[in-house]
PDB file of C-alpha atoms in Angstrom:
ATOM      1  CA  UNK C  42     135.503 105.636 112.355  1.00  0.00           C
ATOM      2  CA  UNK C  43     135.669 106.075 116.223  1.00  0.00           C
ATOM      3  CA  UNK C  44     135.521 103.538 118.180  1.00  0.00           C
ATOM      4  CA  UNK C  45     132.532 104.948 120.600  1.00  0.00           C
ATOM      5  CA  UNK C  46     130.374 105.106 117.470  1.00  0.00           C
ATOM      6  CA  UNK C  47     131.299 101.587 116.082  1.00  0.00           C
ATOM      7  CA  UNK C  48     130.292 100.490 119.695  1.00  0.00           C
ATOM      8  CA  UNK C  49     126.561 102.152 119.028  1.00  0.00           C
ATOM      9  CA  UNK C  50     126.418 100.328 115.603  1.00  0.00           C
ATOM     10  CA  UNK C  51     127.145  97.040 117.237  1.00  0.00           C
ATOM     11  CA  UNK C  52     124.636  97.772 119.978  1.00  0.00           C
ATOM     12  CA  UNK C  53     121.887  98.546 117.730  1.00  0.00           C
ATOM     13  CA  UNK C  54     121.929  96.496 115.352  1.00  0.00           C
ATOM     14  CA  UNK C  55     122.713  93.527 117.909  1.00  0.00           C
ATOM     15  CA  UNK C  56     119.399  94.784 119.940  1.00  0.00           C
ATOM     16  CA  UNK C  57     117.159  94.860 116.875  1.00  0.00           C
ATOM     17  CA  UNK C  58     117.909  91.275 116.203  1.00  0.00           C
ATOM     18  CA  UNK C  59     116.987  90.324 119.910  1.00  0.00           C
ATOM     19  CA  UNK C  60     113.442  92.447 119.246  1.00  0.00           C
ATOM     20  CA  UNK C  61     111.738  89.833 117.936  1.00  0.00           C
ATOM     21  CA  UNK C  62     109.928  87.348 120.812  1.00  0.00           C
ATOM     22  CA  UNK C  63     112.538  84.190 120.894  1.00  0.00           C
ATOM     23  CA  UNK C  64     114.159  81.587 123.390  1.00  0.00           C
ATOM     24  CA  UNK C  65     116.724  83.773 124.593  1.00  0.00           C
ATOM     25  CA  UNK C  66     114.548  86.416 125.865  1.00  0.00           C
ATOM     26  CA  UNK C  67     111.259  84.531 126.636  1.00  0.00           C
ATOM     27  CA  UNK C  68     113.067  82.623 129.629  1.00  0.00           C
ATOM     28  CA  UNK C  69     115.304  85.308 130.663  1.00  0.00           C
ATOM     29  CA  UNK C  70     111.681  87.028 131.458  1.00  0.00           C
ATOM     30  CA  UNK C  71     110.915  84.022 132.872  1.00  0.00           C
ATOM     31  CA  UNK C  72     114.083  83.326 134.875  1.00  0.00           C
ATOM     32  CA  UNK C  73     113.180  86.803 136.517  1.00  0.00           C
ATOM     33  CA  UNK C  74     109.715  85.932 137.308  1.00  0.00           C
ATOM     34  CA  UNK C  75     110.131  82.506 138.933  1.00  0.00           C
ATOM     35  CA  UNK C  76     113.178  83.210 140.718  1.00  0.00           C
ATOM     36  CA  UNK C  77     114.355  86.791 140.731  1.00  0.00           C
ATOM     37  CA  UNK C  78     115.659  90.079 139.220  1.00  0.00           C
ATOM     38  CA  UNK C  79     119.418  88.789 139.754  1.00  0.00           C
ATOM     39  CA  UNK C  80     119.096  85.428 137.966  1.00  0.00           C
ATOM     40  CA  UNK C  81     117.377  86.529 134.997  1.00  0.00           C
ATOM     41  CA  UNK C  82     120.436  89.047 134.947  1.00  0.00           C
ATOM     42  CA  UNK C  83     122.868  86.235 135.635  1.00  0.00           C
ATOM     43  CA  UNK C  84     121.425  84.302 132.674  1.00  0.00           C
ATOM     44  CA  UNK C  85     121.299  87.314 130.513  1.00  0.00           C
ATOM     45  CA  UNK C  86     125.169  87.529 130.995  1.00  0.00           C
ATOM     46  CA  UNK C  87     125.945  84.153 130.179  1.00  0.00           C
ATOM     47  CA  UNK C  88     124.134  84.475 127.199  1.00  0.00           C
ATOM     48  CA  UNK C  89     125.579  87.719 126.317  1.00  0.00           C
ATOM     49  CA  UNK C  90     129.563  86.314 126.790  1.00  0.00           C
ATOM     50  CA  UNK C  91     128.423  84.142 123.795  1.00  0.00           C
ATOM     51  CA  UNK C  92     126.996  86.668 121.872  1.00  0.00           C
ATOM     52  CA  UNK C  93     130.279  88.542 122.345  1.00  0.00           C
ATOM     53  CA  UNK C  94     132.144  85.374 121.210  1.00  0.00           C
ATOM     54  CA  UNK C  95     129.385  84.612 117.745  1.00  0.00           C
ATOM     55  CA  UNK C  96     129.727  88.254 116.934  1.00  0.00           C
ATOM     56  CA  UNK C  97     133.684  87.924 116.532  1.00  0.00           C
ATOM     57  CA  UNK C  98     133.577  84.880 114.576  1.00  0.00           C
ATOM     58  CA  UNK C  99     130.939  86.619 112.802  1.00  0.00           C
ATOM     59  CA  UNK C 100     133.733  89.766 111.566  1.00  0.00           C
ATOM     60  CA  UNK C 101     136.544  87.488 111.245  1.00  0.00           C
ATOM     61  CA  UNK C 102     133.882  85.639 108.379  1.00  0.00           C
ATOM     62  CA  UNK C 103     133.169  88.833 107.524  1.00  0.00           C
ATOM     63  CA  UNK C 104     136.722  89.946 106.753  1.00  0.00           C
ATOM     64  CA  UNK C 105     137.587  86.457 104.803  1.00  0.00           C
ATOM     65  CA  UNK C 106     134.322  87.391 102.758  1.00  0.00           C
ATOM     66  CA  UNK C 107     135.170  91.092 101.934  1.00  0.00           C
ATOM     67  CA  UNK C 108     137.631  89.373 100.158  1.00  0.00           C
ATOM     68  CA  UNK C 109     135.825  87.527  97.885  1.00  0.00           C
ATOM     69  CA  UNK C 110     133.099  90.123  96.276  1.00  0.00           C
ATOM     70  CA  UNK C 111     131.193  87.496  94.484  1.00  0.00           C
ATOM     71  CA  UNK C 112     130.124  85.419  97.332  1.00  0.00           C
ATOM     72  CA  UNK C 113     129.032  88.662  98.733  1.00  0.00           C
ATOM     73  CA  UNK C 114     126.906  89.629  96.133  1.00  0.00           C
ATOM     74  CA  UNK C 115     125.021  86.411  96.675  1.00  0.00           C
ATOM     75  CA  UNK C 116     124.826  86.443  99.570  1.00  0.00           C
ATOM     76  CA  UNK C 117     123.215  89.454  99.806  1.00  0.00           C
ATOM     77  CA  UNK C 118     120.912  88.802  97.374  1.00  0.00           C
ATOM     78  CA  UNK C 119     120.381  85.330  99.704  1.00  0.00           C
ATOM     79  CA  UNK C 120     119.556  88.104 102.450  1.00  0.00           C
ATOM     80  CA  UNK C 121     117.336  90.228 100.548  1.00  0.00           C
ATOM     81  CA  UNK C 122     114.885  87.409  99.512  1.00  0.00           C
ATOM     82  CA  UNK C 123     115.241  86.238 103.338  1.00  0.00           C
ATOM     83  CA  UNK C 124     114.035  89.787 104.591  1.00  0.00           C
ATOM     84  CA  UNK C 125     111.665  90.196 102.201  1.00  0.00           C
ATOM     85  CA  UNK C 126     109.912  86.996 103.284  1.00  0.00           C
ATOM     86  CA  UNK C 127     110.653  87.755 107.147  1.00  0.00           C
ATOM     87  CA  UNK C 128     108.715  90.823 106.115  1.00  0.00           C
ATOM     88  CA  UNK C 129     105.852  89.435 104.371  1.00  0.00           C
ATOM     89  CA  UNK C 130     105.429  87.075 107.677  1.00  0.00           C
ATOM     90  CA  UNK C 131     104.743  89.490 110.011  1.00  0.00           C
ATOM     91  CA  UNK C 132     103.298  91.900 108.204  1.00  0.00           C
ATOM     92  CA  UNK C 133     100.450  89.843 106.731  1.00  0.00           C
ATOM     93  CA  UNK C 134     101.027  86.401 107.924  1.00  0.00           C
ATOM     94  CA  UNK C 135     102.153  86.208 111.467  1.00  0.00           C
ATOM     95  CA  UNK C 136      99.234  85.781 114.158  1.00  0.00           C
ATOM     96  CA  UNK C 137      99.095  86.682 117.760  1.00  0.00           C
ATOM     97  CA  UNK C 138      98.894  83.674 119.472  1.00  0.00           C
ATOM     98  CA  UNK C 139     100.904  83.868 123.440  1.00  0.00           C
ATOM     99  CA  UNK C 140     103.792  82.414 123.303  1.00  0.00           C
ATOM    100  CA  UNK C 141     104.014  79.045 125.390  1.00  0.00           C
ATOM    101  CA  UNK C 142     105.181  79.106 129.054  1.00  0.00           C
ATOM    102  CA  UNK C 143     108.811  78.270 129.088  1.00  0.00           C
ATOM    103  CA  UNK C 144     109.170  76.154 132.752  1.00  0.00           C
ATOM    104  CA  UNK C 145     112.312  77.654 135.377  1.00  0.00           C
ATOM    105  CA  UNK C 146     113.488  75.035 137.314  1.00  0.00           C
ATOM    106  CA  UNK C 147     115.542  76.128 140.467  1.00  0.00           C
ATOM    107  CA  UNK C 148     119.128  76.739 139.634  1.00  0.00           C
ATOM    108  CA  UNK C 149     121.817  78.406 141.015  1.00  0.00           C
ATOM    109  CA  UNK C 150     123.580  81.662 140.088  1.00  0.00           C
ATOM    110  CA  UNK C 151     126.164  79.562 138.092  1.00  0.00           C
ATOM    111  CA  UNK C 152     123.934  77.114 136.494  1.00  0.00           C
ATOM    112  CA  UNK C 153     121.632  79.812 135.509  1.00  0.00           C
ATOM    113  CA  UNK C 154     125.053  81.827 133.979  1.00  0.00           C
ATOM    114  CA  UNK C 155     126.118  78.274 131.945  1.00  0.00           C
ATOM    115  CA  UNK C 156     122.180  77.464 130.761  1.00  0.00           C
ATOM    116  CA  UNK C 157     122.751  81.281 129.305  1.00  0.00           C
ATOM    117  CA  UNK C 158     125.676  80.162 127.846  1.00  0.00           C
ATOM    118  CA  UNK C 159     124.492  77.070 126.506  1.00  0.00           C
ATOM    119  CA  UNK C 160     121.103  78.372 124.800  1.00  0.00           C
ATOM    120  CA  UNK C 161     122.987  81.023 123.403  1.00  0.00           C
ATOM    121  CA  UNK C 162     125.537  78.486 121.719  1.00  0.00           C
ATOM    122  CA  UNK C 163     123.363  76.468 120.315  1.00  0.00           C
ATOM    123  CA  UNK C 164     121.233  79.636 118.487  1.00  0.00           C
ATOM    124  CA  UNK C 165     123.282  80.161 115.710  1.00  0.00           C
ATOM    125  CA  UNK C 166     121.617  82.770 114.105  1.00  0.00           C
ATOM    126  CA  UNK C 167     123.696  85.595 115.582  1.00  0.00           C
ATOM    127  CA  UNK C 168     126.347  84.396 113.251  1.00  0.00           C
ATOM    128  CA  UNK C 169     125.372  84.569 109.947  1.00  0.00           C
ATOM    129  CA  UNK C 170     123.296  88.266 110.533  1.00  0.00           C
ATOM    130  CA  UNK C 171     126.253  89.635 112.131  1.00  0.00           C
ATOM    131  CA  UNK C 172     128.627  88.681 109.970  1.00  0.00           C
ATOM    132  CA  UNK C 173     126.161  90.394 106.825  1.00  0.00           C
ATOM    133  CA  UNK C 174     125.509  93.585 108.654  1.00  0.00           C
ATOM    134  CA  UNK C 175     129.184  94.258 109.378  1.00  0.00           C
ATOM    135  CA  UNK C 176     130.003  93.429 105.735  1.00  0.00           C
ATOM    136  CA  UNK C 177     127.105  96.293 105.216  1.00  0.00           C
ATOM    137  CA  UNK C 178     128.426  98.917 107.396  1.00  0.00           C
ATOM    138  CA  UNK C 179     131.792  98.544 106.124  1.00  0.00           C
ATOM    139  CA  UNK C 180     130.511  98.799 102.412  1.00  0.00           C
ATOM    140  CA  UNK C 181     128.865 102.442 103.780  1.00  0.00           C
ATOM    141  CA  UNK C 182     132.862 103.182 105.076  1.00  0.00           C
ATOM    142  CA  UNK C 183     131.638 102.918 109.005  1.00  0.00           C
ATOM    143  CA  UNK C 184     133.814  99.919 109.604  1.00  0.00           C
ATOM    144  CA  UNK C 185     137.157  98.468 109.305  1.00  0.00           C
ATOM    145  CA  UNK C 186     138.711  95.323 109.996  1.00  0.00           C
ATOM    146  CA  UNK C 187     141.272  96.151 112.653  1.00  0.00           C
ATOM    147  CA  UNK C 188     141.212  94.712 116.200  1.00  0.00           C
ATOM    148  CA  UNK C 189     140.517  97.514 117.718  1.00  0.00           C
ATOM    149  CA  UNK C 190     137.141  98.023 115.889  1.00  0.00           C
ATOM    150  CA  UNK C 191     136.048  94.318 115.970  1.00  0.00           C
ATOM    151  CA  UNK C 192     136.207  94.101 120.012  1.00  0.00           C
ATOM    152  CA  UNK C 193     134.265  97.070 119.798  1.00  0.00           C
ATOM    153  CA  UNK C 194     132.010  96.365 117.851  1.00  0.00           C
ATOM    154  CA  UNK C 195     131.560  92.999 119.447  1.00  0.00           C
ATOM    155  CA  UNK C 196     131.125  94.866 122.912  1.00  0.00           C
ATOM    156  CA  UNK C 197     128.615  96.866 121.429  1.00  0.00           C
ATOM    157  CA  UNK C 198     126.870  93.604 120.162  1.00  0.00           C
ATOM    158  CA  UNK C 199     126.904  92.284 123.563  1.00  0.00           C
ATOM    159  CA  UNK C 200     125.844  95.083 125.207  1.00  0.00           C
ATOM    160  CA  UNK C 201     122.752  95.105 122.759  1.00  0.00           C
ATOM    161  CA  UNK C 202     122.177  92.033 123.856  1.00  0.00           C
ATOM    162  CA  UNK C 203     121.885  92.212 127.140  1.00  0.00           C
ATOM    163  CA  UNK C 204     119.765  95.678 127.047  1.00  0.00           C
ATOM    164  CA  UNK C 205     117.156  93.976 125.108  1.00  0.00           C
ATOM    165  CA  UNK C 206     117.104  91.404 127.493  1.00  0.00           C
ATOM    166  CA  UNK C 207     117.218  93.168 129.996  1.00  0.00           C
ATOM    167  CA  UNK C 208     113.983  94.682 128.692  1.00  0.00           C
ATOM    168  CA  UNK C 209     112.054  91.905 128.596  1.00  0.00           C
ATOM    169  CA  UNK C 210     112.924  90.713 131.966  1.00  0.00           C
ATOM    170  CA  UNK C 211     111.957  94.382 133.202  1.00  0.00           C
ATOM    171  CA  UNK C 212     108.504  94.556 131.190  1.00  0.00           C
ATOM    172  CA  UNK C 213     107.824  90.975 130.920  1.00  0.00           C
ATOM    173  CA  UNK C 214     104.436  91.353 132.770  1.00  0.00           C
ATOM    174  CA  UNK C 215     103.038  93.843 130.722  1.00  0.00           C
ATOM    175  CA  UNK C 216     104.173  92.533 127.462  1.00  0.00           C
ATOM    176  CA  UNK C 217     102.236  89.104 128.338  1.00  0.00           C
ATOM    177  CA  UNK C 218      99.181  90.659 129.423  1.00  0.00           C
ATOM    178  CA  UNK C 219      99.017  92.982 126.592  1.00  0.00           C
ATOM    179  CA  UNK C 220      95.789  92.764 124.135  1.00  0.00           C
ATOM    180  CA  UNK C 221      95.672  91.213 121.053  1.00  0.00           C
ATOM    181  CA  UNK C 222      96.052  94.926 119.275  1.00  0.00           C
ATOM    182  CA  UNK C 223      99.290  95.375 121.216  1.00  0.00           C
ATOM    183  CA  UNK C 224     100.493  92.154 120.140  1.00  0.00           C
ATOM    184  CA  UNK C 225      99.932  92.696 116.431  1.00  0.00           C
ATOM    185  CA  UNK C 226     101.647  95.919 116.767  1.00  0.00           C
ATOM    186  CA  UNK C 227     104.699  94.251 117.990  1.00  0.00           C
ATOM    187  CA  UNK C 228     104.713  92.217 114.879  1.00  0.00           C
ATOM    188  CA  UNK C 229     104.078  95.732 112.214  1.00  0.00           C
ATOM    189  CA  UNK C 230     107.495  97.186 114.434  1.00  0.00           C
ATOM    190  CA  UNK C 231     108.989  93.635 113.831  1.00  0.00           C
ATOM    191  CA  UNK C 232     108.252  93.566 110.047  1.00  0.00           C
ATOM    192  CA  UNK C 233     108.482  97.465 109.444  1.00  0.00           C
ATOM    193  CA  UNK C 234     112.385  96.765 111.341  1.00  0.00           C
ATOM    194  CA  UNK C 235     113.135  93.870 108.650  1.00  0.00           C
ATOM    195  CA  UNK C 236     111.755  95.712 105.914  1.00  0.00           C
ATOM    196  CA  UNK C 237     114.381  98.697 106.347  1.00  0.00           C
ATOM    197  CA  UNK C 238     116.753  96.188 106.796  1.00  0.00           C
ATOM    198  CA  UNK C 239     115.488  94.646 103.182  1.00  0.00           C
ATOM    199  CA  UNK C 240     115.265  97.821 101.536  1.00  0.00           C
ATOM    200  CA  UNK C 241     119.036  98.665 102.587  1.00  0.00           C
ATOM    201  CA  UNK C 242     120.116  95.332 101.162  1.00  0.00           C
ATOM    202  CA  UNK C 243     118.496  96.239  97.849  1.00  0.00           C
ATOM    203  CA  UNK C 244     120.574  99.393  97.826  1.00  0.00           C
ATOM    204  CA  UNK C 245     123.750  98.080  98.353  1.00  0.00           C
ATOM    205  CA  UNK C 246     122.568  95.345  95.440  1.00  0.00           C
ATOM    206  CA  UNK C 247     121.892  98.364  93.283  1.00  0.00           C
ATOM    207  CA  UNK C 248     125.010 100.288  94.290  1.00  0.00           C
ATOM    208  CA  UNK C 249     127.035  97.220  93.839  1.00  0.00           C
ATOM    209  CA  UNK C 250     128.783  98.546  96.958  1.00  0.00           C
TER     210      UNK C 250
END
């Protein structure tokens, strides 16, 4: 598979799982309010150096697990009954109440690159969801396990990343003052996103693939 295409993969699928309204994000917006354009970008790329860094552990897990095709069947079935229920939450359960006001203290350009860092480390979720959709996209044939396509892919991941990010800090004032319509919507995109995702794990459970 080229390598400009397994960079796309990485980037989308690394962006749709910084959609969803979350630490990361929330005070990268608000890093860019109190203080600036440049810091919320500064934070953004601390965070995103880890992202880079979770994503490769993710593939190297990946490629131990590829290995072993029973623990892989479970734990996609693990995933499917996870994304169904992710689903289910904000499609039918998830309300629209604003999200709490995360406080910026003044920090420099460095502190504000390590405190990126540091929330990023400690959100381990990157991990685990990386490591299943790259064991997915090489089941479909659209990835290998050679160095080459790993730092790509994980450059694609953090590049994700930081464009969703990036997003937030850039639209952060509309998305807080939207109406409570707008903000349900959000949450149908979030749980119509997680319910493709669902319905391609069931596939590959069918397909034994």
């Amino acid at each position: 598979m080229n390598i400009t295409v397994i960079f796309f993969l990485g980037l989308i699928i690394a962006l749709v799982g910084v959609v969803p309204p979350g630490l990361l994000n929330m005070t990268a917006a608000k890093v860019s309010l109190k203080e600036g354009y440049s810091r919320g970008v500064i934070f953004s790329l601390g965070v995103c150096f880890i992202v880079f860094l979770q994503t490769y552990i993710a593939a190297m897990f990946a490629r131990y697990l590829s290995s072993h095709p029973n623990t892989v069947e479970i734990l996609r079935q693990v995933a499917f009954v996870i994304f169904v229920l992710i689903t289910i939450y904000f499609l039918f359960v998830a309300k629209s109440n604003p999200k709490p006001d995360v406080e910026s203290h003044a920090k420099s350009k460095p502190s504000r690159f390590f405190q990126g860092m540091f929330l990023s480390a400690i959100n381990v979720f990157p991990i685990p969801y990386q490591a299943y959709m790259t064991i997915t996209i090489t089941g479909f044939g659209w990835f290998s396990f050679d160095t080459t396509n790993i730092v790509s892919y994980c450059s694609g991941a953090a590049t994700g990343t930081f464009v969703m990010l990036y997003v937030y800090i850039f639209f952060f004032d509309k998305i807080k003052n939207k109406s409570l319509t707008s903000q349900k919507n959000m949450n149908y995109i979030i749980g119509a996103i997680t319910g493709i995702v669902a319905g391609v794990t069931l596939i590959n459970i069918i397909m034994g693939t």
